mmCIF file with all atom_site columns, C-alpha atoms in Angstrom:
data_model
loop_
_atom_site.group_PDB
_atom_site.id
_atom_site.type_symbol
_atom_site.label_atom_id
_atom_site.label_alt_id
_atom_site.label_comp_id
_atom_site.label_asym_id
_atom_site.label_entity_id
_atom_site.label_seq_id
_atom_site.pdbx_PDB_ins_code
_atom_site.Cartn_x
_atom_site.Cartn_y
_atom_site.Cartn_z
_atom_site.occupancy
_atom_site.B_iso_or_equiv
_atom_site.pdbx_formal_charge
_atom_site.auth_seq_id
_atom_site.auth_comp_id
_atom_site.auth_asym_id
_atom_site.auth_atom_id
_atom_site.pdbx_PDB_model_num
ATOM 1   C CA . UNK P 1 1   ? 112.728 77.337  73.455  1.00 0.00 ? 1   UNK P CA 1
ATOM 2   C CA . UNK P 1 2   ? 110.654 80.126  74.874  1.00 0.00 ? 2   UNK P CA 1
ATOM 3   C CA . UNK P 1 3   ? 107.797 81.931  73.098  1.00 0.00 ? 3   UNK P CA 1
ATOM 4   C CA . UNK P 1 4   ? 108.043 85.677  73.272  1.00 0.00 ? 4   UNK P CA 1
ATOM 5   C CA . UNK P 1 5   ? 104.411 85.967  74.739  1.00 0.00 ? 5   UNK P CA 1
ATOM 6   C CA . UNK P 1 6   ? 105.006 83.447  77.161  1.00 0.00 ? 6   UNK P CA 1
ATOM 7   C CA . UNK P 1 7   ? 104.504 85.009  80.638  1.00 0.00 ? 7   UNK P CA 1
ATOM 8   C CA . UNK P 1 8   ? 107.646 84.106  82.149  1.00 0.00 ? 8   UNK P CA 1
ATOM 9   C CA . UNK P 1 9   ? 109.666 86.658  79.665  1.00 0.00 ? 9   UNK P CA 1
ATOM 10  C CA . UNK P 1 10  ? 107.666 89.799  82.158  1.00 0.00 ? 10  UNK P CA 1
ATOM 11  C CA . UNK P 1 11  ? 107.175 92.939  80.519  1.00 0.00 ? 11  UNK P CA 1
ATOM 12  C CA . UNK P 1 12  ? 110.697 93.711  81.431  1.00 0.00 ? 12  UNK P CA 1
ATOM 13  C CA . UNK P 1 13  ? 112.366 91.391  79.579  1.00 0.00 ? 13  UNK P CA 1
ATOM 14  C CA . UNK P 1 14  ? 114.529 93.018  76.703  1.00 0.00 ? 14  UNK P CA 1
ATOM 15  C CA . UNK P 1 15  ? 113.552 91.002  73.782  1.00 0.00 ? 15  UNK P CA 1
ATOM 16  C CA . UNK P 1 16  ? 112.874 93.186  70.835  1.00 0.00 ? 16  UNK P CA 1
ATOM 17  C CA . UNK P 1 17  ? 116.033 94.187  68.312  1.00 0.00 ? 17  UNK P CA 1
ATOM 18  C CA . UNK P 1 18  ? 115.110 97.877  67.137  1.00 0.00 ? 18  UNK P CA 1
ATOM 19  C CA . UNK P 1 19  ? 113.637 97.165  64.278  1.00 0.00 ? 19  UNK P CA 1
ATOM 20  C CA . UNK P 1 20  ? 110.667 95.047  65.502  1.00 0.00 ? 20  UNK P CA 1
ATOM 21  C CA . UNK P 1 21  ? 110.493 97.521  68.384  1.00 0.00 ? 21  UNK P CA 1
ATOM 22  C CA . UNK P 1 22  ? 110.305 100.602 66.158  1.00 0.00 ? 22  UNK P CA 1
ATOM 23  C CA . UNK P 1 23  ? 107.513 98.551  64.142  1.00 0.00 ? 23  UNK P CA 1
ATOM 24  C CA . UNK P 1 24  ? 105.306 97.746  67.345  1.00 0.00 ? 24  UNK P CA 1
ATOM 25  C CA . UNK P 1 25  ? 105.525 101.305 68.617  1.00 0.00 ? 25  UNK P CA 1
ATOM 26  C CA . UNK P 1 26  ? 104.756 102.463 65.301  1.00 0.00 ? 26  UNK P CA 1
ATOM 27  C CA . UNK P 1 27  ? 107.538 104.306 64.967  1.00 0.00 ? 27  UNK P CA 1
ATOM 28  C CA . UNK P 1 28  ? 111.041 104.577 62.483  1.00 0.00 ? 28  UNK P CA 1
ATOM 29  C CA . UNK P 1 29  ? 113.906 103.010 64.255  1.00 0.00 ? 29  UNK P CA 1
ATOM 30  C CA . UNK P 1 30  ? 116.166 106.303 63.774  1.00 0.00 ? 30  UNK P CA 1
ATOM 31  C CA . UNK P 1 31  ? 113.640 107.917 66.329  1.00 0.00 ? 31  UNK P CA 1
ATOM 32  C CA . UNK P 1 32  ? 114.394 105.006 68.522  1.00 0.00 ? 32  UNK P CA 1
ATOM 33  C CA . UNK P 1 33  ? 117.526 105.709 68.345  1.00 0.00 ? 33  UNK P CA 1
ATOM 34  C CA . UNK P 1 34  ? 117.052 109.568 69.148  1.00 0.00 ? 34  UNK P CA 1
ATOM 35  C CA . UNK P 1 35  ? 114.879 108.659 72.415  1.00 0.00 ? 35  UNK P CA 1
ATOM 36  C CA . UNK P 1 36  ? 117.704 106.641 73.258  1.00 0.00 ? 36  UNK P CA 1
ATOM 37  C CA . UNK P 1 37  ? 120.824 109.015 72.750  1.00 0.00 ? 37  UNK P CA 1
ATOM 38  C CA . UNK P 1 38  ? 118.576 111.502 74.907  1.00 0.00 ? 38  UNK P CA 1
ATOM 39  C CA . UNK P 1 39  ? 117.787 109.479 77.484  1.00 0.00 ? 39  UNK P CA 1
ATOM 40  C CA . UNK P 1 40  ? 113.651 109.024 77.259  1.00 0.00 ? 40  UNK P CA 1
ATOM 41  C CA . UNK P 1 41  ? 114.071 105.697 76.736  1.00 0.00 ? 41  UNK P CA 1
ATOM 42  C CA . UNK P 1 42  ? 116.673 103.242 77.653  1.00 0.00 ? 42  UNK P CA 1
ATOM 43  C CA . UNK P 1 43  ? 116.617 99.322  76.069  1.00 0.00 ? 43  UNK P CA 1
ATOM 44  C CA . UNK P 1 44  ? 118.861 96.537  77.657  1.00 0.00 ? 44  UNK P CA 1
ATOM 45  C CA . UNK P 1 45  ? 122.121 95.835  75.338  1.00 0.00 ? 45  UNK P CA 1
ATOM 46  C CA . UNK P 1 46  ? 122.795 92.512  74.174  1.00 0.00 ? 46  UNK P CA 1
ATOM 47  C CA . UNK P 1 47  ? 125.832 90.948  73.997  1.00 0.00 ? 47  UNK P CA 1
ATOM 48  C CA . UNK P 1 48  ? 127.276 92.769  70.922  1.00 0.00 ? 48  UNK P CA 1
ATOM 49  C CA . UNK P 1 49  ? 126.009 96.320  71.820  1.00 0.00 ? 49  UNK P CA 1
ATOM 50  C CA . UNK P 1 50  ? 122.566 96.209  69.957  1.00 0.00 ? 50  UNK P CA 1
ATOM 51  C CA . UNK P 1 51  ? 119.419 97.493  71.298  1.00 0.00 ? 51  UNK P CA 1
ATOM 52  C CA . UNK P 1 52  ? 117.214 95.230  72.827  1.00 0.00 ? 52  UNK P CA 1
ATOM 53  C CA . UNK P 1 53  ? 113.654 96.493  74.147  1.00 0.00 ? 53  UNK P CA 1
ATOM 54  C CA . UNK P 1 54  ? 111.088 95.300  76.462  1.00 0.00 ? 54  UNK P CA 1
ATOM 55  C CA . UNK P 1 55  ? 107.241 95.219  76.460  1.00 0.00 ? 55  UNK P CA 1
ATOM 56  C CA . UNK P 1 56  ? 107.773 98.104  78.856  1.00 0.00 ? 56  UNK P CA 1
ATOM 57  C CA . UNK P 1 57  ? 109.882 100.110 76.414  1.00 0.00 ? 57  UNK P CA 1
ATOM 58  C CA . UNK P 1 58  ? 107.684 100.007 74.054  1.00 0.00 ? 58  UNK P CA 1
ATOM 59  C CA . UNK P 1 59  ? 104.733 101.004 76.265  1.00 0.00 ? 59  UNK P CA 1
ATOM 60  C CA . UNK P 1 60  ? 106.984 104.265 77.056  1.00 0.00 ? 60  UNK P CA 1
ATOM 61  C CA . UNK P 1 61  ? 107.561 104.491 73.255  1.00 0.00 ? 61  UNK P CA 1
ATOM 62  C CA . UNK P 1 62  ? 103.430 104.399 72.561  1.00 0.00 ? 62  UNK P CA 1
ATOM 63  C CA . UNK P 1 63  ? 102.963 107.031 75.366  1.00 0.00 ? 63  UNK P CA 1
ATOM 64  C CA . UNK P 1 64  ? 106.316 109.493 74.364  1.00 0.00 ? 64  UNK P CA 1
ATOM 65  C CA . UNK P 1 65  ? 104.727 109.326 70.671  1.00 0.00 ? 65  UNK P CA 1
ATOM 66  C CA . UNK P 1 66  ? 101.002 110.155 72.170  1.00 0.00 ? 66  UNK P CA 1
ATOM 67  C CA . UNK P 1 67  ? 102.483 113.059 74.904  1.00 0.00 ? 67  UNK P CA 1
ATOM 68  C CA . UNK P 1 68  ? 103.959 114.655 71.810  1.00 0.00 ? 68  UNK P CA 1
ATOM 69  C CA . UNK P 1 69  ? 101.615 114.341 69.200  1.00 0.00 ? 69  UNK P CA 1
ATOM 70  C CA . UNK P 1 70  ? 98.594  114.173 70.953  1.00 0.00 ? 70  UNK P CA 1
ATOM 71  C CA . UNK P 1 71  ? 99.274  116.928 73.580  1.00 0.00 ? 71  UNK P CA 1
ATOM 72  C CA . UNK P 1 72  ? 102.054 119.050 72.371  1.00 0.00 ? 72  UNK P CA 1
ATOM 73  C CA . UNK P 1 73  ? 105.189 118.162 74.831  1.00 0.00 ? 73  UNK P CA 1
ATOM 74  C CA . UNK P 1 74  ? 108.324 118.641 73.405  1.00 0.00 ? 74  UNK P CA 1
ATOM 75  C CA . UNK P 1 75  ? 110.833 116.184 74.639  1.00 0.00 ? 75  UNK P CA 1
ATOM 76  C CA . UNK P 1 76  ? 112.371 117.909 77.290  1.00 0.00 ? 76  UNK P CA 1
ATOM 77  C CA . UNK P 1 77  ? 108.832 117.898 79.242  1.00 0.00 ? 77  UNK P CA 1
ATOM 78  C CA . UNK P 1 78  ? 107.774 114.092 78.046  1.00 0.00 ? 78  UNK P CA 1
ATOM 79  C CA . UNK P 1 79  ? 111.440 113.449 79.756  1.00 0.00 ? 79  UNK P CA 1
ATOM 80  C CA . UNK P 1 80  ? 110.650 115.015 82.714  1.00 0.00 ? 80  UNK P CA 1
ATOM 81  C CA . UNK P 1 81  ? 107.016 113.987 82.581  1.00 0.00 ? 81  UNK P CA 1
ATOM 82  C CA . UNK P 1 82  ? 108.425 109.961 83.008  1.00 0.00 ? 82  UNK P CA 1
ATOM 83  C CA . UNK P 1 83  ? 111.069 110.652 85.346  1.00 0.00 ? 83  UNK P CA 1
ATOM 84  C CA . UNK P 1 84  ? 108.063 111.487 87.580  1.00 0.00 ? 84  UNK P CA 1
ATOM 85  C CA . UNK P 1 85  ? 106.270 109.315 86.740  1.00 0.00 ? 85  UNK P CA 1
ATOM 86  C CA . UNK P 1 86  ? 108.814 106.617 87.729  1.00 0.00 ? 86  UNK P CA 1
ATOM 87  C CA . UNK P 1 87  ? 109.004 108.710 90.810  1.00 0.00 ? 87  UNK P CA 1
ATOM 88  C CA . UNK P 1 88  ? 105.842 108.240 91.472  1.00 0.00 ? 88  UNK P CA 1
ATOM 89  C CA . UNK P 1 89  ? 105.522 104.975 91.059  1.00 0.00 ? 89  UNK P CA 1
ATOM 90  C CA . UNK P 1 90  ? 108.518 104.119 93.196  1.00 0.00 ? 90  UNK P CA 1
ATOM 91  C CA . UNK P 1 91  ? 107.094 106.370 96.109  1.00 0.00 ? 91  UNK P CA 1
ATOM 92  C CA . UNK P 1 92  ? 103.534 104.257 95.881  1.00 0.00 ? 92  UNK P CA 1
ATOM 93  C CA . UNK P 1 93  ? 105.664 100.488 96.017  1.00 0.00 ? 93  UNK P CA 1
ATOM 94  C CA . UNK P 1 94  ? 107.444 102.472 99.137  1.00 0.00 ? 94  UNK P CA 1
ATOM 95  C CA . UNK P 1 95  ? 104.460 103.386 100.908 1.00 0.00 ? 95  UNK P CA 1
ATOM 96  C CA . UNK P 1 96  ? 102.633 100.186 99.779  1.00 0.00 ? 96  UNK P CA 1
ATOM 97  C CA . UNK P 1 97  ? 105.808 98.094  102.020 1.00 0.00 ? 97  UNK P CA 1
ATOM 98  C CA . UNK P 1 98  ? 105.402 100.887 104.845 1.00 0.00 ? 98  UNK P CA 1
ATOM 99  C CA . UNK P 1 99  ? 101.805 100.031 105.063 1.00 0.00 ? 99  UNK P CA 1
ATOM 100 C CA . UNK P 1 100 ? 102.182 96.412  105.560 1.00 0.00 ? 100 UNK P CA 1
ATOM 101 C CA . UNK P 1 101 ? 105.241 96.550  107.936 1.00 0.00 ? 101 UNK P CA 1
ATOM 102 C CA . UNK P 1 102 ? 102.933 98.819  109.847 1.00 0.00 ? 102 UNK P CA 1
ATOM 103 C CA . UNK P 1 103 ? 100.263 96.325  109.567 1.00 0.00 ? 103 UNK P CA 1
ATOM 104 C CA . UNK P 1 104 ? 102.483 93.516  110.873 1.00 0.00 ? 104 UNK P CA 1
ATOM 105 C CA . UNK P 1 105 ? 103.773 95.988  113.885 1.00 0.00 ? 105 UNK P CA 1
ATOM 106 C CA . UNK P 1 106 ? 99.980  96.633  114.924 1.00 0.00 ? 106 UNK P CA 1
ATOM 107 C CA . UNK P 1 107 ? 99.367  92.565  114.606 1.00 0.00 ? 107 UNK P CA 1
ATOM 108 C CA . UNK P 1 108 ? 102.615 91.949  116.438 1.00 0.00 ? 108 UNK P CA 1
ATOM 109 C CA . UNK P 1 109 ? 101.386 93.956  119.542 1.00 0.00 ? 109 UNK P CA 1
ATOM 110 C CA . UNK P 1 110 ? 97.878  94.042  119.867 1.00 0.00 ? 110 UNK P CA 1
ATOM 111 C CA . UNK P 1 111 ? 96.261  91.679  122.052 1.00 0.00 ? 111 UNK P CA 1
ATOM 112 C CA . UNK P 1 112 ? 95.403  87.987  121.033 1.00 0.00 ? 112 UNK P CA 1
ATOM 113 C CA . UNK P 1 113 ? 92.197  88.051  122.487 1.00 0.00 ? 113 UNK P CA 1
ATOM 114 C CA . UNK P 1 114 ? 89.135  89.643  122.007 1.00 0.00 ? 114 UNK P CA 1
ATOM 115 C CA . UNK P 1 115 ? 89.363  93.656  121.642 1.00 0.00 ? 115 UNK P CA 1
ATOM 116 C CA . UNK P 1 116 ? 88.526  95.491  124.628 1.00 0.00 ? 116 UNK P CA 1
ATOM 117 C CA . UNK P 1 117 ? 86.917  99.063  124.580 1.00 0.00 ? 117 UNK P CA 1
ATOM 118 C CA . UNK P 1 118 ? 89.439  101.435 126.064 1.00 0.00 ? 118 UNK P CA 1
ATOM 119 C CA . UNK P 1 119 ? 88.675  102.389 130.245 1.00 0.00 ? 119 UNK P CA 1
ATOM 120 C CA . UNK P 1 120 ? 86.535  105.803 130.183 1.00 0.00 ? 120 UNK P CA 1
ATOM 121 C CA . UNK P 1 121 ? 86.897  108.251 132.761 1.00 0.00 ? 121 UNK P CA 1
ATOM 122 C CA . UNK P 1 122 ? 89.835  108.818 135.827 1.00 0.00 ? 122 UNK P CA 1
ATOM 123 C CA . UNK P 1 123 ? 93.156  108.819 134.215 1.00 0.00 ? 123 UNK P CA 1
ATOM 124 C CA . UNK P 1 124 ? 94.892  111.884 132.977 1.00 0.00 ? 124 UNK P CA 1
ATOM 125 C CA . UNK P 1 125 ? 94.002  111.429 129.606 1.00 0.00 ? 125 UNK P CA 1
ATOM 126 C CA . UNK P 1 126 ? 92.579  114.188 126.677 1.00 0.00 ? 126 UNK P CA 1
ATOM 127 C CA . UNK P 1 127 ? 88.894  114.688 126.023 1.00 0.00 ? 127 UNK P CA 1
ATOM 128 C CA . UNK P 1 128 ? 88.245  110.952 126.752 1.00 0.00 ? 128 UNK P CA 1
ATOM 129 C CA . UNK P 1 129 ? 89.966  109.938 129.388 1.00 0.00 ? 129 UNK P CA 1
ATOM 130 C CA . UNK P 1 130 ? 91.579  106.584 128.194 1.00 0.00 ? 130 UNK P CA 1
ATOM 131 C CA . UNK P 1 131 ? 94.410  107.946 125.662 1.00 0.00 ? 131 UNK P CA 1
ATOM 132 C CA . UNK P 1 132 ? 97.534  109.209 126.478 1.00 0.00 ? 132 UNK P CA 1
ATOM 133 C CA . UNK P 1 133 ? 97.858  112.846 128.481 1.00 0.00 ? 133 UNK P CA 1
ATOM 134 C CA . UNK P 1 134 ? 96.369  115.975 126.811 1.00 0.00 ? 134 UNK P CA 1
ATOM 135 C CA . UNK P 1 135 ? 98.727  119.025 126.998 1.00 0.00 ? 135 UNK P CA 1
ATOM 136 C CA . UNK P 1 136 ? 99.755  120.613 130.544 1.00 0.00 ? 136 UNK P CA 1
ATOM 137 C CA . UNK P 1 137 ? 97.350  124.131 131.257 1.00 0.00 ? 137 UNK P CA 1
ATOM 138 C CA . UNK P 1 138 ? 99.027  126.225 133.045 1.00 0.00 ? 138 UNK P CA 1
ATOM 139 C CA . UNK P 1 139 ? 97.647  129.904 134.618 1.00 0.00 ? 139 UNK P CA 1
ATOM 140 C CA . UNK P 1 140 ? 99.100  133.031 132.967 1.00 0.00 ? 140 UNK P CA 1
ATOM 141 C CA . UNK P 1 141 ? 99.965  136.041 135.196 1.00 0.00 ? 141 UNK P CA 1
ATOM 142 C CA . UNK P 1 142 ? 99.897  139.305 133.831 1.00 0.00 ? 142 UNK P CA 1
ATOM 143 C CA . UNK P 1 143 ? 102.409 141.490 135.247 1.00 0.00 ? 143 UNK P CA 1
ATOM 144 C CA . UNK P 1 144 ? 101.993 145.548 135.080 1.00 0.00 ? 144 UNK P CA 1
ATOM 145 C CA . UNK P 1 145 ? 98.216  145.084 134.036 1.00 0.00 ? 145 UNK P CA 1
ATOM 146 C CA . UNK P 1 146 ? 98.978  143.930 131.038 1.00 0.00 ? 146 UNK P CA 1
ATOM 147 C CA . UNK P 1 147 ? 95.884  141.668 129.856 1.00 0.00 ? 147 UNK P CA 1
ATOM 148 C CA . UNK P 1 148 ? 93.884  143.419 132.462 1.00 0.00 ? 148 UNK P CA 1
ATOM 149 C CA . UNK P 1 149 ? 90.936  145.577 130.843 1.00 0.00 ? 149 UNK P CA 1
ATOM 150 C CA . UNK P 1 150 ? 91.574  148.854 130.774 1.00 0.00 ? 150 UNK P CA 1
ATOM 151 C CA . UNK P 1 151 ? 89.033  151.448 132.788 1.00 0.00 ? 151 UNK P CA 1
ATOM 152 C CA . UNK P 1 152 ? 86.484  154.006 130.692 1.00 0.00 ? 152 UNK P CA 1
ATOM 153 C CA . UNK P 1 153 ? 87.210  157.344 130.905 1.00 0.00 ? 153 UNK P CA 1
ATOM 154 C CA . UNK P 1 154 ? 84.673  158.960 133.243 1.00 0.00 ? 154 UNK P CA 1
ATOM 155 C CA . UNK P 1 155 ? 84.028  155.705 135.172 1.00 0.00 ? 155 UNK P CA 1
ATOM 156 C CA . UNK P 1 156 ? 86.059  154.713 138.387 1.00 0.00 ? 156 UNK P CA 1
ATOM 157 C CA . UNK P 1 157 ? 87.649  151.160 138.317 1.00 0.00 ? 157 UNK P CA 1
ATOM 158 C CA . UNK P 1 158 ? 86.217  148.514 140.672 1.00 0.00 ? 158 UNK P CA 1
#
C-alpha cells in the first residue's frame, strides 16, 4: 500500500474525498461543491461519481479562497484569473520545448570544430560584410521637379 505523501502519488493525483479536501483548504465542503458546479475547480471522479481532489486542487482551493477574501474578486474574475493562468503556464512549457528544439537545430548544424570568426570585408553583406545581403538601394528620379528645391522669389535659379 501507498502512503498519500509518498512522491510517486504527484501533486496531480486525485486522492482526497471532499471532505478531507474541504478540511485542508480550510474550507466547508458545500463550497467545494459550488467551485465545482461553476467550474473553478474541477476534482477527478472515482469510480462511483464522488469527488476526488489532488494536491493541486487544493492549492487552487487555498488561492480561490485568498483572491476572494484577500483581494476582493468575485468568482467570475478568480475564474478567469486561473484560466490564464493555466494559459500561461501552458504557453511557458511551449516556449520552454521551442527553445530546446531550437537548441538542438543550432547543435545539429553548426560546425564540429572550433568556431571560426565570420570573413570581414568583400562580400555583399550589411554593415559588416560577412552576413547575409543588406537591402537593394536604388536611385529615385523625380519627375516634373518634384523633390527638386524650389527657387526664392527674387533670385534666379542656377
Amino acid at each position: 500500500m501507498r502512503v498519500v505523501n509518498d512522491p510517486s502519488f504527484g501533486v496531480d493525483a486525485p486522492v482526497y474525498v471532499i471532505s478531507v479536501a474541504a478540511e485542508l483548504a480550510g474550507m466547508h465542503p458545500q463550497t467545494l461543491r459550488q467551485y465545482d458546479r461553476l467550474g473553478i475547480v474541477s476534482p477527478g471522479r472515482a469510480s462511483g461519481r464522488g469527488r476526488r481532489y489532488s494536491m493541486r486542487d487544493i492549492q487552487t482551493l487555498r488561492e480561490v479562497q485568498r483572491l476572494s477574501q484577500e483581494e476582493g474578486v468575485n468568482l467570475a474574475g478568480i475564474k478567469r484569473i486561473l484560466e490564464l493562468q493555466h494559459e500561461v503556464d501552458q504557453l511557458r512549457e511551449q516556449v520552454f520545448h521551442l527553445a530546446n528544439e531550437l537548441e538542438a537545430a543550432r547543435r545539429a548544424v553548426s560546425p564540429r570544430g572550433p568556431r571560426r570568426p565570420p570573413p570581414r570585408g568583400g562580400g555583399r553583406g550589411g554593415a559588416g560584410g560577412g552576413g547575409p545581403p543588406g537591402p537593394l538601394r536604388t536611385r529615385t528620379r523625380f519627375r516634373y521637379g518634384v523633390g527638386r528645391p524650389t527657387p526664392r522669389a527674387g533670385r534666379r535659379p542656377r
